[in-house]
Structure formats: C-alpha cells, structure tokens
Amino acid sequence: MFRCDYFYSVPSQIAQQVEINTIASSFGALAARISVMHSLGVPLWGGDHKCRLVGLLFRY
C-alpha cells in the first residue's frame, strides 16, 4: 500500500499527523545528509558519477 492510500484510509487525525511528521523528518534527514556531503566536498552531480548521490545516501 502506498503512503497516500494509507493516509486517506486512516480516519484518525492523530495517525495522519504522525504520517505527516514521518514524511517531514525523512525529507529533513535527506537534506541534512546532502548538506554534510556538500560541505565535505563530495561531488554530487555530473561526470561519470551520476549515481554517486544515490549510492552515498543509501550506503549506511
């Protein structure tokens, strides 16, 4: 089941708020990791390393 299907099928506003918080924290964690890699000088785009960003994000 996709998140959106779950979100709309849950009647409780508390459960919906938890889902929104989970999505928001996921984007926050992604932004933080990209920021750290950028500050370390890790090349994120272009060249022969087009998939470098994805590989680094999901390595750990």
Coordinates of N, CA and C in Angstrom, one line a residue:
M1 N 0.8 -1.2 0.0 CA 0.0 0.0 0.0 C 0.9 1.2 0.0
F2 N 0.5 2.2 -0.8 CA 1.3 3.4 -0.9 C 1.0 4.3 0.3
R3 N 1.9 5.2 0.7 CA 1.6 6.1 1.8 C 0.4 6.9 1.6
C4 N 0.1 7.4 0.4 CA -1.1 8.2 0.2 C -2.3 7.4 0.4
D5 N -2.3 6.1 0.0 CA -3.5 5.3 0.2 C -3.8 5.1 1.7
Y6 N -2.7 4.9 2.4 CA -2.8 4.7 3.8 C -3.3 6.0 4.5
F7 N -2.7 7.1 4.1 CA -3.1 8.4 4.6 C -4.6 8.7 4.5
Y8 N -5.1 8.4 3.3 CA -6.5 8.8 3.1 C -7.5 7.7 3.7
S9 N -7.0 6.5 4.0 CA -7.9 5.5 4.6 C -7.9 5.5 6.1
V10 N -7.0 6.3 6.7 CA -7.0 6.4 8.2 C -7.9 7.5 8.7
P11 N -8.9 7.2 9.5 CA -9.8 8.2 9.9 C -9.3 9.1 11.0
S12 N -8.3 8.6 11.7 CA -7.8 9.4 12.9 C -6.9 10.5 12.4
Q13 N -7.2 11.7 13.0 CA -6.3 12.9 12.7 C -4.9 12.7 13.3
I14 N -4.9 12.0 14.4 CA -3.6 11.7 15.1 C -2.7 10.9 14.2
A15 N -3.3 9.8 13.7 CA -2.5 9.0 12.8 C -2.0 9.7 11.5
Q16 N -2.9 10.6 11.0 CA -2.5 11.4 9.9 C -1.4 12.3 10.2
Q17 N -1.4 12.9 11.4 CA -0.3 13.8 11.8 C 1.0 13.1 12.0
V18 N 0.9 11.9 12.5 CA 2.1 11.1 12.6 C 2.7 10.8 11.2
E19 N 1.9 10.5 10.3 CA 2.3 10.2 8.9 C 3.0 11.5 8.3
I20 N 2.4 12.6 8.5 CA 3.0 13.9 8.0 C 4.3 14.1 8.7
N21 N 4.4 13.9 10.0 CA 5.7 14.1 10.7 C 6.7 13.2 10.2
T22 N 6.4 11.9 9.9 CA 7.3 10.9 9.3 C 7.9 11.4 8.0
I23 N 7.0 11.9 7.1 CA 7.4 12.3 5.8 C 8.3 13.5 6.0
A24 N 7.9 14.5 6.8 CA 8.7 15.7 7.0 C 10.1 15.3 7.6
S25 N 10.2 14.4 8.5 CA 11.5 14.0 9.1 C 12.4 13.3 8.1
S26 N 11.7 12.6 7.2 CA 12.5 11.9 6.1 C 13.2 12.9 5.2
F27 N 12.4 13.9 4.8 CA 13.0 15.0 4.0 C 14.0 15.8 4.7
G28 N 13.8 16.0 6.0 CA 14.8 16.7 6.8 C 16.1 15.9 6.9
A29 N 16.0 14.6 7.1 CA 17.2 13.8 7.2 C 18.0 13.7 5.8
L30 N 17.2 13.7 4.7 CA 17.8 13.7 3.4 C 18.6 15.0 3.2
A31 N 17.9 16.1 3.5 CA 18.6 17.5 3.4 C 19.8 17.6 4.2
A32 N 19.8 17.1 5.4 CA 21.0 17.1 6.3 C 22.1 16.3 5.7
R33 N 21.8 15.1 5.2 CA 22.9 14.3 4.6 C 23.5 14.9 3.4
I34 N 22.7 15.5 2.5 CA 23.2 16.2 1.4 C 24.0 17.4 1.8
S35 N 23.6 18.1 2.8 CA 24.4 19.3 3.3 C 25.7 18.9 3.8
V36 N 25.8 17.8 4.5 CA 27.1 17.3 5.1 C 28.0 16.9 3.9
M37 N 27.5 16.1 3.0 CA 28.3 15.7 1.8 C 28.8 16.8 1.0
H38 N 28.0 17.8 0.9 CA 28.4 19.0 0.1 C 29.5 19.8 0.9
S39 N 29.4 19.9 2.2 CA 30.4 20.6 3.0 C 31.7 19.8 3.0
L40 N 31.7 18.5 2.8 CA 32.9 17.7 2.7 C 33.5 17.7 1.3
G41 N 32.8 18.3 0.4 CA 33.3 18.4 -1.0 C 33.1 17.2 -1.8
V42 N 32.1 16.3 -1.4 CA 31.8 15.2 -2.2 C 31.1 15.6 -3.5
P43 N 31.5 15.2 -4.6 CA 30.8 15.6 -5.9 C 29.5 14.8 -6.0
L44 N 28.4 15.6 -6.1 CA 27.1 15.0 -6.1 C 26.5 14.8 -7.4
W45 N 27.0 15.7 -8.4 CA 26.3 15.7 -9.7 C 27.4 15.6 -10.8
G46 N 26.9 15.1 -12.0 CA 27.7 15.2 -13.2 C 28.8 14.2 -13.4
G47 N 29.4 14.3 -14.5 CA 30.6 13.5 -14.9 C 30.2 12.0 -14.9
D48 N 31.1 11.2 -14.6 CA 30.9 9.7 -14.6 C 30.2 9.2 -13.3
H49 N 29.9 10.2 -12.4 CA 29.4 9.8 -11.1 C 27.9 10.2 -11.0
K50 N 27.1 9.9 -12.0 CA 25.7 10.4 -12.0 C 24.9 9.7 -10.9
C51 N 25.3 8.5 -10.5 CA 24.6 7.8 -9.4 C 25.3 7.9 -8.1
R52 N 26.3 8.7 -8.0 CA 27.0 8.9 -6.7 C 26.1 9.3 -5.6
L53 N 25.3 10.3 -5.8 CA 24.4 10.8 -4.8 C 23.5 9.7 -4.2
V54 N 22.9 8.9 -5.0 CA 22.0 7.8 -4.6 C 22.8 6.8 -3.8
G55 N 24.0 6.5 -4.3 CA 24.8 5.5 -3.6 C 25.3 5.9 -2.2
L56 N 25.7 7.2 -2.1 CA 26.1 7.7 -0.8 C 25.0 7.9 0.2
L57 N 23.8 8.2 -0.3 CA 22.7 8.4 0.6 C 22.2 7.1 1.2
F58 N 22.3 6.0 0.5 CA 21.8 4.8 1.0 C 22.8 3.8 1.4
R59 N 24.1 4.2 1.5 CA 25.1 3.3 1.9 C 25.0 2.9 3.3
Y60 N 24.6 3.7 4.2 CA 24.5 3.4 5.7 C 23.1 3.0 6.1

